[in-house]
Amino acid sequence: MMKYKLFALLAAILLLAGCNNEDDVLEIFTGKTWKLTYIAAENSHEQYNFWSNDKESEQSFSALKQEGTFIVTFEGTNLNNAVGGTFNAKGINATIDGEWNANGGSHEMSTAKTHVSISERDKLAQAFVTGLQNAIRYGGDDSNLYIYYEDKDGTVKRMNFKAQ
């Protein structure tokens, strides 16, 4: 009986030693289209108020509900433990493309060489573009993606996405 307990303990230790706490970054980011649901301050779960009046916010939310707006897709590879690739996004009128990379252990994320086709007038669309240009980290899984970014005023905001 003692040998059995010792064997079970040794097997459990070996199994736990083989665990990896890093995210599968490619599984999270690629192979789907992400639709923005809302943007919040870093530690909040409520839509951040970007607007100066109700009419502006209503227009933003109407555009957010439209199919094909506020979406992003990521393509990428894992090359020498560096995960990244290209992304394509659509606000309301603007298209945004660039390069991205992410670290599954630290959850750091960055974008580079971003190109925005035209300026957005809508405040939520402007924040969406800013978020993609200034990403600093990510969270989530293959159904929900959270991209954190540093805004122009130095605050950290979180874009919340749902897989389509």
mmCIF file of C-alpha atoms in Angstrom:
data_model
loop_
_atom_site.group_PDB
_atom_site.id
_atom_site.type_symbol
_atom_site.label_atom_id
_atom_site.label_comp_id
_atom_site.label_asym_id
_atom_site.label_seq_id
_atom_site.Cartn_x
_atom_site.Cartn_y
_atom_site.Cartn_z
ATOM 1 C CA MET A 1 0.000 0.000 0.000
ATOM 2 C CA MET A 2 2.862 2.386 0.809
ATOM 3 C CA LYS A 3 4.421 1.778 -2.621
ATOM 4 C CA TYR A 4 1.095 2.594 -4.292
ATOM 5 C CA LYS A 5 0.783 5.917 -2.399
ATOM 6 C CA LEU A 6 4.383 6.795 -3.212
ATOM 7 C CA PHE A 7 3.805 5.982 -6.889
ATOM 8 C CA ALA A 8 0.595 8.076 -6.960
ATOM 9 C CA LEU A 9 2.389 11.012 -5.323
ATOM 10 C CA LEU A 10 5.293 10.788 -7.770
ATOM 11 C CA ALA A 11 2.900 10.603 -10.728
ATOM 12 C CA ALA A 12 1.003 13.673 -9.479
ATOM 13 C CA ILE A 13 4.244 15.632 -9.085
ATOM 14 C CA LEU A 14 5.338 14.746 -12.612
ATOM 15 C CA LEU A 15 1.965 15.736 -14.048
ATOM 16 C CA LEU A 16 1.982 19.083 -12.268
ATOM 17 C CA ALA A 17 5.570 19.769 -13.275
ATOM 18 C CA GLY A 18 4.509 19.452 -16.898
ATOM 19 C CA CYS A 19 1.825 22.156 -16.592
ATOM 20 C CA ASN A 20 2.308 25.335 -18.565
ATOM 21 C CA ASN A 21 0.649 28.558 -17.428
ATOM 22 C CA GLU A 22 1.227 30.360 -20.720
ATOM 23 C CA ASP A 23 -1.712 31.196 -22.948
ATOM 24 C CA ASP A 24 -2.017 29.654 -26.377
ATOM 25 C CA VAL A 25 -1.805 33.065 -28.017
ATOM 26 C CA LEU A 26 -2.565 31.825 -31.524
ATOM 27 C CA GLU A 27 -5.687 30.004 -30.344
ATOM 28 C CA ILE A 28 -6.904 33.143 -28.598
ATOM 29 C CA PHE A 29 -6.232 35.671 -31.360
ATOM 30 C CA THR A 30 -6.439 33.909 -34.717
ATOM 31 C CA GLY A 31 -9.083 32.051 -36.694
ATOM 32 C CA LYS A 32 -12.011 34.303 -35.832
ATOM 33 C CA THR A 33 -13.369 37.809 -36.164
ATOM 34 C CA TRP A 34 -13.555 39.839 -32.959
ATOM 35 C CA LYS A 35 -16.429 42.301 -32.477
ATOM 36 C CA LEU A 36 -16.061 45.155 -30.004
ATOM 37 C CA THR A 37 -18.736 45.099 -27.301
ATOM 38 C CA TYR A 38 -17.619 48.105 -25.244
ATOM 39 C CA ILE A 39 -14.621 50.080 -23.967
ATOM 40 C CA ALA A 40 -14.156 50.557 -20.225
ATOM 41 C CA ALA A 41 -11.639 52.066 -17.856
ATOM 42 C CA GLU A 42 -9.086 49.442 -16.792
ATOM 43 C CA ASN A 43 -10.855 48.311 -13.598
ATOM 44 C CA SER A 44 -14.442 48.984 -14.634
ATOM 45 C CA HIS A 45 -17.120 46.945 -16.360
ATOM 46 C CA GLU A 46 -19.113 49.937 -17.587
ATOM 47 C CA GLN A 47 -18.835 51.686 -20.929
ATOM 48 C CA TYR A 48 -16.427 54.622 -20.643
ATOM 49 C CA ASN A 49 -18.156 57.949 -21.368
ATOM 50 C CA PHE A 50 -16.358 59.429 -24.386
ATOM 51 C CA TRP A 51 -19.260 61.685 -25.389
ATOM 52 C CA SER A 52 -20.272 65.246 -24.613
ATOM 53 C CA ASN A 53 -23.989 64.627 -25.249
ATOM 54 C CA ASP A 54 -26.579 61.866 -25.588
ATOM 55 C CA LYS A 55 -26.939 62.274 -29.354
ATOM 56 C CA GLU A 56 -23.247 61.448 -29.886
ATOM 57 C CA SER A 57 -23.431 58.359 -27.680
ATOM 58 C CA GLU A 58 -26.616 57.137 -29.397
ATOM 59 C CA GLN A 59 -24.918 57.464 -32.795
ATOM 60 C CA SER A 60 -21.909 55.488 -31.540
ATOM 61 C CA PHE A 61 -24.045 52.690 -30.121
ATOM 62 C CA SER A 62 -26.110 52.541 -33.296
ATOM 63 C CA ALA A 63 -22.916 52.135 -35.337
ATOM 64 C CA LEU A 64 -21.572 49.566 -32.864
ATOM 65 C CA LYS A 65 -24.666 47.401 -33.409
ATOM 66 C CA GLN A 66 -24.184 47.362 -37.181
ATOM 67 C CA GLU A 67 -22.682 44.280 -38.753
ATOM 68 C CA GLY A 68 -19.164 44.797 -40.083
ATOM 69 C CA THR A 69 -18.248 47.701 -37.804
ATOM 70 C CA PHE A 70 -15.816 47.693 -34.874
ATOM 71 C CA ILE A 71 -14.291 44.361 -35.889
ATOM 72 C CA VAL A 72 -10.735 43.047 -35.956
ATOM 73 C CA THR A 73 -9.093 39.874 -37.253
ATOM 74 C CA PHE A 74 -5.612 38.639 -36.445
ATOM 75 C CA GLU A 75 -3.368 36.382 -38.497
ATOM 76 C CA GLY A 76 -0.152 35.073 -37.040
ATOM 77 C CA THR A 77 2.436 32.430 -36.360
ATOM 78 C CA ASN A 78 4.615 31.233 -33.531
ATOM 79 C CA LEU A 79 8.202 31.608 -34.687
ATOM 80 C CA ASN A 80 11.012 30.978 -32.207
ATOM 81 C CA ASN A 81 8.632 31.613 -29.263
ATOM 82 C CA ALA A 82 7.620 34.982 -30.705
ATOM 83 C CA VAL A 83 3.899 35.078 -31.485
ATOM 84 C CA GLY A 84 2.589 37.698 -33.846
ATOM 85 C CA GLY A 85 1.572 38.635 -37.336
ATOM 86 C CA THR A 86 -0.781 41.083 -38.985
ATOM 87 C CA PHE A 87 -4.200 42.452 -38.104
ATOM 88 C CA ASN A 88 -7.004 44.092 -40.058
ATOM 89 C CA ALA A 89 -9.787 46.094 -38.468
ATOM 90 C CA LYS A 90 -12.769 48.223 -39.397
ATOM 91 C CA GLY A 91 -14.183 51.051 -37.319
ATOM 92 C CA ILE A 92 -17.168 52.831 -38.826
ATOM 93 C CA ASN A 93 -15.505 54.352 -41.874
ATOM 94 C CA ALA A 94 -11.813 53.699 -41.341
ATOM 95 C CA THR A 95 -9.898 50.524 -41.951
ATOM 96 C CA ILE A 96 -6.887 49.851 -39.753
ATOM 97 C CA ASP A 97 -4.108 47.403 -40.437
ATOM 98 C CA GLY A 98 -0.749 46.697 -38.917
ATOM 99 C CA GLU A 99 1.430 44.191 -37.134
ATOM 100 C CA TRP A 100 0.894 42.689 -33.687
ATOM 101 C CA ASN A 101 2.748 40.508 -31.218
ATOM 102 C CA ALA A 102 1.855 39.057 -27.845
ATOM 103 C CA ASN A 103 3.558 37.143 -25.056
ATOM 104 C CA GLY A 104 1.540 34.275 -23.593
ATOM 105 C CA GLY A 105 3.414 34.356 -20.289
ATOM 106 C CA SER A 106 3.378 38.062 -19.459
ATOM 107 C CA HIS A 107 0.257 38.946 -21.516
ATOM 108 C CA GLU A 108 2.132 41.890 -22.994
ATOM 109 C CA MET A 109 0.875 42.952 -26.399
ATOM 110 C CA SER A 110 1.943 45.572 -28.872
ATOM 111 C CA THR A 111 1.078 46.762 -32.338
ATOM 112 C CA ALA A 112 3.331 48.415 -34.885
ATOM 113 C CA LYS A 113 3.272 49.864 -38.372
ATOM 114 C CA THR A 114 -0.422 50.661 -38.052
ATOM 115 C CA HIS A 115 -2.077 52.347 -40.982
ATOM 116 C CA VAL A 116 -5.456 54.075 -40.702
ATOM 117 C CA SER A 117 -7.235 54.754 -44.001
ATOM 118 C CA ILE A 118 -9.186 57.852 -42.907
ATOM 119 C CA SER A 119 -9.935 59.736 -39.702
ATOM 120 C CA GLU A 120 -12.979 58.735 -37.696
ATOM 121 C CA ARG A 121 -15.322 61.460 -36.456
ATOM 122 C CA ASP A 122 -17.225 59.234 -34.030
ATOM 123 C CA LYS A 123 -15.751 59.253 -30.508
ATOM 124 C CA LEU A 124 -16.104 55.486 -29.961
ATOM 125 C CA ALA A 125 -14.516 54.808 -33.349
ATOM 126 C CA GLN A 126 -11.655 57.173 -32.472
ATOM 127 C CA ALA A 127 -11.106 55.271 -29.207
ATOM 128 C CA PHE A 128 -11.180 51.958 -31.114
ATOM 129 C CA VAL A 129 -8.429 53.197 -33.452
ATOM 130 C CA THR A 130 -6.392 54.574 -30.529
ATOM 131 C CA GLY A 131 -6.730 51.253 -28.720
ATOM 132 C CA LEU A 132 -5.404 49.282 -31.666
ATOM 133 C CA GLN A 133 -2.502 51.702 -32.087
ATOM 134 C CA ASN A 134 -1.532 51.759 -28.388
ATOM 135 C CA ALA A 135 -2.112 48.198 -27.152
ATOM 136 C CA ILE A 136 -0.022 47.282 -24.099
ATOM 137 C CA ARG A 137 -1.452 43.931 -22.943
ATOM 138 C CA TYR A 138 -4.250 41.456 -23.455
ATOM 139 C CA GLY A 139 -6.414 39.000 -21.561
ATOM 140 C CA GLY A 140 -9.103 36.517 -22.410
ATOM 141 C CA ASP A 141 -9.638 33.203 -24.125
ATOM 142 C CA ASP A 142 -10.931 31.937 -27.467
ATOM 143 C CA SER A 143 -14.400 33.476 -26.834
ATOM 144 C CA ASN A 144 -13.572 36.817 -25.174
ATOM 145 C CA LEU A 145 -10.631 39.097 -25.856
ATOM 146 C CA TYR A 146 -9.590 42.103 -23.779
ATOM 147 C CA ILE A 147 -7.069 44.527 -25.240
ATOM 148 C CA TYR A 148 -5.702 47.094 -22.810
ATOM 149 C CA TYR A 149 -4.308 50.338 -24.154
ATOM 150 C CA GLU A 150 -2.897 53.569 -22.883
ATOM 151 C CA ASP A 151 -5.063 56.497 -23.889
ATOM 152 C CA LYS A 152 -3.803 59.951 -24.834
ATOM 153 C CA ASP A 153 -4.450 61.186 -21.286
ATOM 154 C CA GLY A 154 -2.298 58.405 -19.791
ATOM 155 C CA THR A 155 -5.177 56.307 -18.449
ATOM 156 C CA VAL A 156 -5.445 52.621 -19.278
ATOM 157 C CA LYS A 157 -8.630 51.487 -20.964
ATOM 158 C CA ARG A 158 -9.853 48.015 -21.920
ATOM 159 C CA MET A 159 -11.503 47.121 -25.212
ATOM 160 C CA ASN A 160 -13.848 44.159 -24.728
ATOM 161 C CA PHE A 161 -14.387 41.880 -27.716
ATOM 162 C CA LYS A 162 -16.575 38.859 -28.362
ATOM 163 C CA ALA A 163 -15.721 36.219 -30.967
ATOM 164 C CA GLN A 164 -18.184 36.165 -33.850
#
